[in-house]
Each structure stands twice: as structure tokens, then as C-alpha cells.
Amino acid sequence: MKLENFLQVIEVYGADSARWPENLREDLEAFLSKNQSVRALLSEYSQLEQSLDKIAIPDFPGLETRVLNQALPLRQQSLTVKLISWLVPTEKFGANLWRSAIAACLPLVFGIVLGNYYSFGISSEVDEYDYWEDELAMIALTDISESEV
Amino acid sequence: MTDEELMRAVCNGEQFAYQTIVKQHLTSISHYAFRILGNQKDSEDITQETFLKLWINAEKWQPEKAKLSTWLHRIAHNLCIDYLRKHGSIQTLENIEEGEDSIENLRDWQESHEISETRTQQDQILKNAINNLPENQRSALALCHYSGFSHKDAAAIMNVSVKALESAITRAKRSLRKQLRDTNNNKGEDTTASSPHM
């Protein structure tokens, strides 16, 4: 380990040994323990970092209100995005699950309605007779006609 | 809510998500802008514009590529760079009239924390030294030392390689160390006599 390498590490990673790279830490600490002038150098960098930490940042009173209240342009949403956002809302997710349930039931309701109004080409002989009594009468007539013959 | 959920909500135009993100990141963004620009008024303007850009460009954020805080700092960084290019150099608290209140706030803070005159002078020298650093060194120092970003994230924010970022940090610290050392030598406090000369 050379002084130059040591210096590079403390400049890049800081004077705190906890932040030094794992693979170099042992070598760095050994180098540090052997050399008094290196310890003085580390102390100097440590002092610099402490001074940097002490530089105050002023408060920004009213900035949060200003940013929250700034006029935001309207966001244009596509129909798909709107539909997905209605079905799977991001806020109060549990409270709005009924939307997904309703959406899931829609095909079932649609099928029932469609099935009630359209036969889809399936004919039934039952449709030819209004009442079962008529059907019996017709069967009876058939029997008579056959016996007469 | 996760950052992804919040950003999806912002994409849907939901203001509560925007407000949540502002509350989470306002301090770090405003402090970063202040460390780059050196004055309160412009830092506030940049912070406001950063969040406006977040609202407008929310779809562009790619969670698999960068964390939200990294992406926001990148927006703020680019705005600061544009500002500095437009205005030439940084305008510190000391040379901007609108910053008078901020200086007073800072002095009050210092008095309340019983900072000695010497300490305050040294802080002021260090502050001026930071403001005199080239922009890339100041950004590297602000991101890595103050904001605590990893070298990889800081390099992504500055759009440079990790090696270039580390070089900028090295140069910044050498420069600041030299300034502090010169100041101490001028005051006759030669505390670095035993340290090696680099």
C-alpha cells in the first residue's frame, strides 16, 4: 500500500473506515496503524468532513405550499388508461373492489339477456303448440284417423 | 404506496400521488439545488420546476433503470446546469438582495447554536470554497457527501462515468483541504505540520 493509494481511498470514500471498500479495508487499516503521518492526514480529512457537515442550509418556509399549489397542466389520458384506472384504482384499493366485481359480472348478465331474446337458430317443436292439451288432442285425432283407415 | 404505484397514479392525473411525492422528496431536492446554486430564491424556483417536470413527464420514469429519488435529482441537476449556463456563475447568498432574509435566518441559527466567531469564519471560508469549485465537483460533493447517493447513482444523476465522478470528488476534497490548510496557516495555526505534503 502506498500513500497515494491510501489518499485516493479516503478522498473518494471518506475518512470513516466503515465506508471503505471491504476488500481494501484490512490493508488500509494496517497501513494506517504503521504510519503516524498517515494518521495525521486521515485526521485532517476527518476534520474537513466534519466542517462540511456543519455548513447549514437555510429553511425554505412556504416552499412546500408553493410547490403543492402550483398550477399543474391537465393530463390527457387514453380511454384504455381511464378504464384500467377505474377498474383497478390505486387509492383506497379495498374500498373500490366492487368495480372489479361488477366488471366481472358484466359478461354473465350480457349472456342471460342475449339468451332470453335470441334462439340462435335452435328450434323447438314445443313452439308449435300453445298448450299440452292441444298436443294430446292432436295425438288423439291421429289415432282416430288411423283406425278409420 | 410504493414509488411505482405513486407514479402510476400521477400518470392517471391523480393529485394526491403528486402531493405525496412532493412531501417525500422536497427537502432533498431543495437542499441539493441550494448546494449547487448557492442561493435560496433560485433553489426554490428550481425545486418547483423539478416537481412540475415530474408531473408532466411521469410516463418517462423507468423504475427498472433508476429509483425515483435518483430520477428526480437528475431532473433537478439538469435544471441547475441549465440555470448556471444561462446565468454564467452561481449567485451566492451574499450577492443577491433577495437572500437578505436567508442570511438573517442563517445568522440566527448560528447564534442559537453558539458557534464561535472563528468557527463561523472557517465555515464561511469553506462555503465560499465550495461555491468556487467547478460545477461538476460541487455536484459530486453534494450528491455523495450530503445526499448520500452511491457512486453509481450519483454518476447516473450527473450523466458521467463512476470513474469521472470519483475523480471529481477527489479534486473537490483536495481543493477544499488546501483552502482550509491555507486558512489555518494564515492564522498561525499550523495544525498540519506533521502531515505529508501532497
Short mmCIF file of C-alpha atoms in Angstrom, two decimals:
data_model
loop_
_atom_site.label_atom_id
_atom_site.label_comp_id
_atom_site.label_asym_id
_atom_site.label_seq_id
_atom_site.Cartn_x
_atom_site.Cartn_y
_atom_site.Cartn_z
CA MET A 1 0.00 0.00 0.00
CA LYS A 2 1.33 3.39 -1.00
CA LEU A 3 0.39 6.74 0.47
CA GLU A 4 -1.09 7.73 -2.87
CA ASN A 5 -3.48 4.76 -2.83
CA PHE A 6 -4.48 5.45 0.74
CA LEU A 7 -5.13 9.09 -0.02
CA GLN A 8 -7.26 8.18 -3.03
CA VAL A 9 -9.48 5.93 -0.93
CA ILE A 10 -10.09 8.49 1.81
CA GLU A 11 -10.78 11.20 -0.75
CA VAL A 12 -13.24 9.07 -2.68
CA TYR A 13 -14.90 7.12 0.15
CA GLY A 14 -14.33 9.45 3.09
CA ALA A 15 -12.35 9.34 6.32
CA ASP A 16 -14.77 6.97 8.04
CA SER A 17 -13.29 3.46 7.76
CA ALA A 18 -16.81 1.96 7.71
CA ARG A 19 -17.26 3.38 4.21
CA TRP A 20 -14.04 1.99 2.80
CA PRO A 21 -14.29 -0.91 0.35
CA GLU A 22 -14.38 -4.28 2.12
CA ASN A 23 -11.55 -5.76 0.07
CA LEU A 24 -9.18 -2.89 0.90
CA ARG A 25 -10.11 -2.17 4.50
CA GLU A 26 -7.66 -4.56 6.13
CA ASP A 27 -4.70 -3.26 4.11
CA LEU A 28 -5.72 0.33 4.73
CA GLU A 29 -6.02 -0.16 8.47
CA ALA A 30 -2.67 -1.94 8.61
CA PHE A 31 -1.07 0.89 6.64
CA LEU A 32 -2.71 3.41 8.96
CA SER A 33 -1.50 1.74 12.14
CA LYS A 34 2.11 1.75 10.96
CA ASN A 35 2.35 5.35 9.92
CA GLN A 36 1.98 8.39 12.16
CA SER A 37 1.91 10.91 9.30
CA VAL A 38 -0.90 8.94 7.60
CA ARG A 39 -2.93 9.14 10.80
CA ALA A 40 -2.43 12.90 10.80
CA LEU A 41 -3.58 13.03 7.20
CA LEU A 42 -6.68 11.00 8.00
CA SER A 43 -7.43 13.31 10.90
CA GLU A 44 -7.17 16.29 8.56
CA TYR A 45 -9.70 14.77 6.16
CA SER A 46 -11.94 13.82 9.04
CA GLN A 47 -11.87 17.43 10.20
CA LEU A 48 -12.72 18.60 6.68
CA GLU A 49 -15.73 16.29 6.55
CA GLN A 50 -16.93 17.48 9.95
CA SER A 51 -16.64 21.07 8.73
CA LEU A 52 -18.63 20.17 5.61
CA ASP A 53 -21.35 18.63 7.79
CA LYS A 54 -21.61 21.82 9.83
CA ILE A 55 -22.49 24.02 6.86
CA ALA A 56 -26.10 24.95 7.43
CA ILE A 57 -28.84 25.00 4.85
CA PRO A 58 -31.46 27.70 5.47
CA ASP A 59 -35.11 26.80 5.89
CA PHE A 60 -37.42 27.09 2.91
CA PRO A 61 -40.57 28.44 4.53
CA GLY A 62 -43.61 28.20 2.29
CA LEU A 63 -41.87 26.19 -0.42
CA GLU A 64 -43.96 23.08 0.16
CA THR A 65 -47.18 25.07 -0.10
CA ARG A 66 -45.87 26.80 -3.21
CA VAL A 67 -44.99 23.51 -4.93
CA LEU A 68 -48.22 21.79 -3.88
CA ASN A 69 -50.35 24.72 -5.02
CA GLN A 70 -48.66 25.34 -8.35
CA ALA A 71 -50.94 25.08 -11.36
CA LEU A 72 -50.49 21.67 -12.94
CA PRO A 73 -51.44 21.13 -16.57
CA LEU A 74 -54.25 18.68 -17.28
CA ARG A 75 -53.01 15.24 -18.10
CA GLN A 76 -54.56 13.67 -21.24
CA GLN A 77 -55.50 10.06 -20.62
CA SER A 78 -56.31 7.45 -23.21
CA LEU A 79 -59.62 5.57 -22.93
CA THR A 80 -57.76 2.34 -22.05
CA VAL A 81 -55.82 4.05 -19.25
CA LYS A 82 -59.04 5.57 -17.92
CA LEU A 83 -60.79 2.19 -17.98
CA ILE A 84 -57.92 0.42 -16.24
CA SER A 85 -57.68 3.13 -13.65
CA TRP A 86 -61.45 2.87 -12.99
CA LEU A 87 -61.30 -0.91 -12.69
CA VAL A 88 -58.11 -1.05 -10.61
CA PRO A 89 -58.00 2.18 -8.63
CA THR A 90 -54.70 2.95 -6.91
CA GLU A 91 -56.24 4.81 -3.98
CA LYS A 92 -58.30 3.04 -1.30
CA PHE A 93 -57.87 -0.19 -3.21
CA GLY A 94 -60.02 -2.41 -0.96
CA ALA A 95 -62.89 0.05 -0.84
CA ASN A 96 -63.28 0.06 -4.63
CA LEU A 97 -63.12 -3.68 -5.32
CA TRP A 98 -66.85 -3.62 -6.20
CA ARG A 99 -65.83 -2.04 -9.51
CA SER A 100 -63.84 -5.12 -10.49
CA ALA A 101 -66.65 -7.41 -9.29
CA ILE A 102 -69.22 -5.55 -11.39
CA ALA A 103 -66.94 -5.69 -14.39
CA ALA A 104 -66.50 -9.45 -13.92
CA CYS A 105 -70.31 -9.95 -13.78
CA LEU A 106 -70.98 -7.97 -16.96
CA PRO A 107 -70.37 -10.90 -19.41
CA LEU A 108 -72.75 -13.11 -17.39
CA VAL A 109 -75.55 -10.51 -17.46
CA PHE A 110 -74.94 -9.92 -21.15
CA GLY A 111 -75.21 -13.68 -21.83
CA ILE A 112 -78.50 -14.00 -19.95
CA VAL A 113 -80.06 -11.06 -21.76
CA LEU A 114 -78.89 -12.30 -25.14
CA GLY A 115 -80.09 -15.83 -24.46
CA ASN A 116 -83.52 -14.58 -23.47
CA TYR A 117 -84.11 -12.74 -26.73
CA TYR A 118 -82.42 -14.83 -29.38
CA SER A 119 -82.76 -18.52 -30.20
CA PHE A 120 -79.52 -18.67 -32.23
CA GLY A 121 -81.23 -20.98 -34.82
CA ILE A 122 -82.23 -23.68 -32.32
CA SER A 123 -85.88 -24.55 -33.00
CA SER A 124 -88.14 -26.43 -30.63
CA GLU A 125 -91.29 -28.35 -31.59
CA VAL A 126 -92.88 -27.24 -28.37
CA ASP A 127 -93.24 -23.84 -30.00
CA GLU A 128 -95.81 -25.33 -32.44
CA TYR A 129 -98.34 -25.96 -29.70
CA ASP A 130 -99.59 -23.39 -27.28
CA TYR A 131 -100.82 -25.86 -24.66
CA TRP A 132 -100.10 -29.51 -23.87
CA GLU A 133 -103.82 -30.23 -24.14
CA ASP A 134 -103.73 -29.25 -27.83
CA GLU A 135 -100.89 -31.66 -28.36
CA LEU A 136 -102.89 -34.50 -26.72
CA ALA A 137 -105.90 -33.67 -28.90
CA MET A 138 -103.76 -33.84 -32.00
CA ILE A 139 -102.37 -37.23 -30.96
CA ALA A 140 -105.93 -38.47 -30.35
CA LEU A 141 -107.05 -37.30 -33.78
CA THR A 142 -104.17 -39.15 -35.33
CA ASP A 143 -105.25 -42.36 -33.63
CA ILE A 144 -108.86 -41.94 -34.92
CA SER A 145 -107.76 -41.30 -38.46
CA GLU A 146 -105.54 -44.40 -38.39
CA SER A 147 -108.39 -46.62 -37.05
CA GLU A 148 -110.80 -45.33 -39.71
CA VAL A 149 -108.36 -46.30 -42.38
CA MET B 1 -47.75 3.04 -1.50
CA THR B 2 -44.62 2.22 -3.47
CA ASP B 3 -42.93 4.66 -5.84
CA GLU B 4 -44.28 2.65 -8.78
CA GLU B 5 -47.87 2.92 -7.51
CA LEU B 6 -47.48 6.61 -6.83
CA MET B 7 -46.06 7.28 -10.27
CA ARG B 8 -48.80 5.24 -11.93
CA ALA B 9 -51.31 7.39 -10.07
CA VAL B 10 -49.50 10.55 -11.23
CA CYS B 11 -49.75 9.21 -14.80
CA ASN B 12 -53.51 8.93 -14.22
CA GLY B 13 -53.58 12.57 -13.20
CA GLU B 14 -54.24 11.92 -9.52
CA GLN B 15 -53.00 14.86 -7.48
CA PHE B 16 -52.84 13.05 -4.15
CA ALA B 17 -49.95 10.97 -5.53
CA TYR B 18 -48.17 14.13 -6.69
CA GLN B 19 -48.62 15.66 -3.23
CA THR B 20 -47.24 12.53 -1.55
CA ILE B 21 -44.14 12.56 -3.77
CA VAL B 22 -43.59 16.28 -3.15
CA LYS B 23 -43.75 15.76 0.61
CA GLN B 24 -41.31 12.84 0.41
CA HIS B 25 -38.67 14.49 -1.79
CA LEU B 26 -39.00 18.26 -1.33
CA THR B 27 -36.28 18.63 1.30
CA SER B 28 -33.65 16.59 -0.53
CA ILE B 29 -34.31 18.33 -3.85
CA SER B 30 -34.34 21.86 -2.40
CA HIS B 31 -31.14 21.20 -0.41
CA TYR B 32 -29.43 19.77 -3.48
CA ALA B 33 -30.42 22.78 -5.57
CA PHE B 34 -29.19 25.11 -2.83
CA ARG B 35 -25.82 23.36 -2.69
CA ILE B 36 -25.42 23.75 -6.44
CA LEU B 37 -26.85 27.25 -6.90
CA GLY B 38 -25.88 28.82 -3.57
CA ASN B 39 -28.97 30.96 -3.09
CA GLN B 40 -32.43 30.41 -1.75
CA LYS B 41 -34.57 32.10 -4.38
CA ASP B 42 -33.21 30.20 -7.36
CA SER B 43 -33.17 26.95 -5.40
CA GLU B 44 -36.89 27.37 -4.73
CA ASP B 45 -37.58 28.06 -8.41
CA ILE B 46 -35.60 25.01 -9.47
CA THR B 47 -37.35 22.84 -6.88
CA GLN B 48 -40.76 23.99 -8.10
CA GLU B 49 -39.82 23.33 -11.71
CA THR B 50 -38.43 19.90 -10.84
CA PHE B 51 -41.79 18.78 -9.48
CA LEU B 52 -43.64 20.34 -12.40
CA LYS B 53 -41.45 18.27 -14.72
CA LEU B 54 -42.22 15.21 -12.65
CA TRP B 55 -45.94 15.81 -13.22
CA ILE B 56 -45.56 16.39 -16.95
CA ASN B 57 -43.03 13.62 -17.68
CA ALA B 58 -44.19 10.95 -15.24
CA GLU B 59 -44.53 8.34 -18.02
CA LYS B 60 -40.83 8.67 -18.82
CA TRP B 61 -39.68 7.34 -15.46
CA GLN B 62 -38.44 3.75 -15.77
CA PRO B 63 -38.39 2.09 -12.35
CA GLU B 64 -36.13 -0.71 -13.55
CA LYS B 65 -33.47 1.81 -14.58
CA ALA B 66 -33.46 4.32 -11.71
CA LYS B 67 -35.01 4.92 -8.32
CA LEU B 68 -37.48 7.79 -8.14
CA SER B 69 -35.14 9.86 -5.95
CA THR B 70 -32.32 9.35 -8.49
CA TRP B 71 -34.59 10.37 -11.37
CA LEU B 72 -35.81 13.47 -9.51
CA HIS B 73 -32.25 14.52 -8.64
CA ARG B 74 -31.32 14.08 -12.28
CA ILE B 75 -34.12 16.44 -13.30
CA ALA B 76 -33.02 18.94 -10.64
CA HIS B 77 -29.38 18.56 -11.67
CA ASN B 78 -30.17 19.25 -15.33
CA LEU B 79 -32.23 22.29 -14.39
CA CYS B 80 -29.39 23.60 -12.22
CA ILE B 81 -26.90 23.10 -15.04
CA ASP B 82 -29.19 24.95 -17.47
CA TYR B 83 -29.54 27.74 -14.94
CA LEU B 84 -25.79 28.02 -14.40
CA ARG B 85 -25.13 28.03 -18.15
CA LYS B 86 -27.71 30.75 -18.62
CA HIS B 87 -26.51 32.92 -15.76
CA GLY B 88 -22.78 32.28 -16.10
CA SER B 89 -21.89 31.56 -12.50
CA ILE B 90 -23.52 30.97 -9.19
CA GLN B 91 -25.05 33.82 -7.25
CA THR B 92 -24.44 33.24 -3.59
CA LEU B 93 -26.48 34.48 -0.66
CA GLU B 94 -24.03 37.29 -0.17
CA ASN B 95 -24.52 38.88 -3.57
CA ILE B 96 -28.23 38.58 -4.07
CA GLU B 97 -30.54 41.10 -2.47
CA GLU B 98 -33.46 38.72 -2.17
CA GLY B 99 -31.37 36.49 0.01
CA GLU B 100 -31.17 39.01 2.87
CA ASP B 101 -33.76 37.16 4.94
CA SER B 102 -31.93 33.91 4.44
CA ILE B 103 -28.68 35.40 5.72
CA GLU B 104 -30.54 36.60 8.78
CA ASN B 105 -32.01 33.11 9.26
CA LEU B 106 -28.57 31.60 8.96
CA ARG B 107 -27.09 34.05 11.45
CA ASP B 108 -29.90 33.37 13.90
CA TRP B 109 -29.29 29.67 13.54
CA GLN B 110 -25.60 30.10 14.12
CA GLU B 111 -26.16 32.30 17.18
CA SER B 112 -28.65 29.88 18.63
CA HIS B 113 -26.11 27.10 18.29
CA GLU B 114 -23.38 29.24 19.91
CA ILE B 115 -20.96 28.86 17.07
CA SER B 116 -17.76 30.73 17.82
CA GLU B 117 -16.58 33.54 15.62
CA THR B 118 -13.60 31.52 14.47
CA ARG B 119 -15.79 28.57 13.66
CA THR B 120 -18.18 30.80 11.70
CA GLN B 121 -15.28 32.33 9.78
CA GLN B 122 -13.96 28.89 8.93
CA ASP B 123 -17.43 27.77 7.82
CA GLN B 124 -17.75 30.87 5.68
CA ILE B 125 -14.37 30.23 4.06
CA LEU B 126 -15.35 26.64 3.41
CA LYS B 127 -18.70 27.72 1.99
CA ASN B 128 -17.01 30.17 -0.34
CA ALA B 129 -14.51 27.49 -1.31
CA ILE B 130 -17.37 25.12 -2.19
CA ASN B 131 -19.09 27.82 -4.23
CA ASN B 132 -15.84 28.41 -6.11
CA LEU B 133 -15.49 24.75 -7.06
CA PRO B 134 -16.32 23.84 -10.67
CA GLU B 135 -19.92 22.75 -11.05
CA ASN B 136 -19.15 19.04 -11.55
CA GLN B 137 -17.06 18.89 -8.36
CA ARG B 138 -19.76 20.71 -6.40
CA SER B 139 -22.42 18.33 -7.71
CA ALA B 140 -20.30 15.28 -6.92
CA LEU B 141 -19.72 16.51 -3.38
CA ALA B 142 -23.40 17.39 -2.87
CA LEU B 143 -24.63 14.02 -4.15
CA CYS B 144 -22.11 11.76 -2.44
CA HIS B 145 -21.27 13.59 0.77
CA TYR B 146 -24.55 15.35 1.57
CA SER B 147 -27.30 13.40 -0.20
CA GLY B 148 -25.68 10.02 0.45
CA PHE B 149 -26.06 8.60 -3.06
CA SER B 150 -23.91 5.68 -4.09
CA HIS B 151 -21.19 6.49 -6.62
CA LYS B 152 -23.18 4.60 -9.27
CA ASP B 153 -26.38 6.59 -8.66
CA ALA B 154 -24.51 9.90 -8.38
CA ALA B 155 -22.75 9.17 -11.67
CA ALA B 156 -26.13 8.40 -13.27
CA ILE B 157 -27.55 11.70 -11.99
CA MET B 158 -24.61 13.63 -13.38
CA ASN B 159 -24.56 11.53 -16.56
CA VAL B 160 -20.86 10.71 -16.18
CA SER B 161 -18.89 7.52 -15.56
CA VAL B 162 -18.23 6.35 -12.00
CA LYS B 163 -14.54 6.99 -12.60
CA ALA B 164 -15.21 10.59 -13.64
CA LEU B 165 -17.39 11.08 -10.58
CA GLU B 166 -14.70 9.75 -8.25
CA SER B 167 -12.16 11.96 -9.92
CA ALA B 168 -14.43 14.97 -9.32
CA ILE B 169 -14.82 14.08 -5.62
CA THR B 170 -11.06 13.70 -5.25
CA ARG B 171 -10.38 17.06 -6.84
CA ALA B 172 -13.08 18.75 -4.76
CA LYS B 173 -11.74 17.42 -1.48
CA ARG B 174 -8.14 18.24 -2.36
CA SER B 175 -9.14 21.77 -3.22
CA LEU B 176 -11.18 22.24 -0.03
CA ARG B 177 -8.42 20.72 2.10
CA LYS B 178 -5.92 23.10 0.56
CA GLN B 179 -8.18 26.08 1.26
CA LEU B 180 -8.66 25.07 4.88
CA ARG B 181 -4.97 24.44 5.29
CA ASP B 182 -4.07 27.83 3.84
CA THR B 183 -6.57 29.49 6.14
CA ASN B 184 -5.17 27.75 9.17
CA ASN B 185 -1.61 28.60 8.13
CA ASN B 186 -2.55 32.24 7.70
CA LYS B 187 -3.92 32.26 11.22
CA GLY B 188 -0.72 30.80 12.52
CA GLU B 189 -2.42 27.59 13.46
CA ASP B 190 -0.21 25.18 11.68
CA THR B 191 -2.04 22.00 12.60
CA THR B 192 -0.83 20.16 9.57
CA ALA B 193 2.90 20.37 10.14
CA SER B 194 3.24 16.66 10.66
CA SER B 195 1.15 15.62 7.67
CA PRO B 196 2.82 14.70 4.40
CA HIS B 197 2.81 17.22 1.55
CA MET B 198 0.83 16.06 -1.45
#
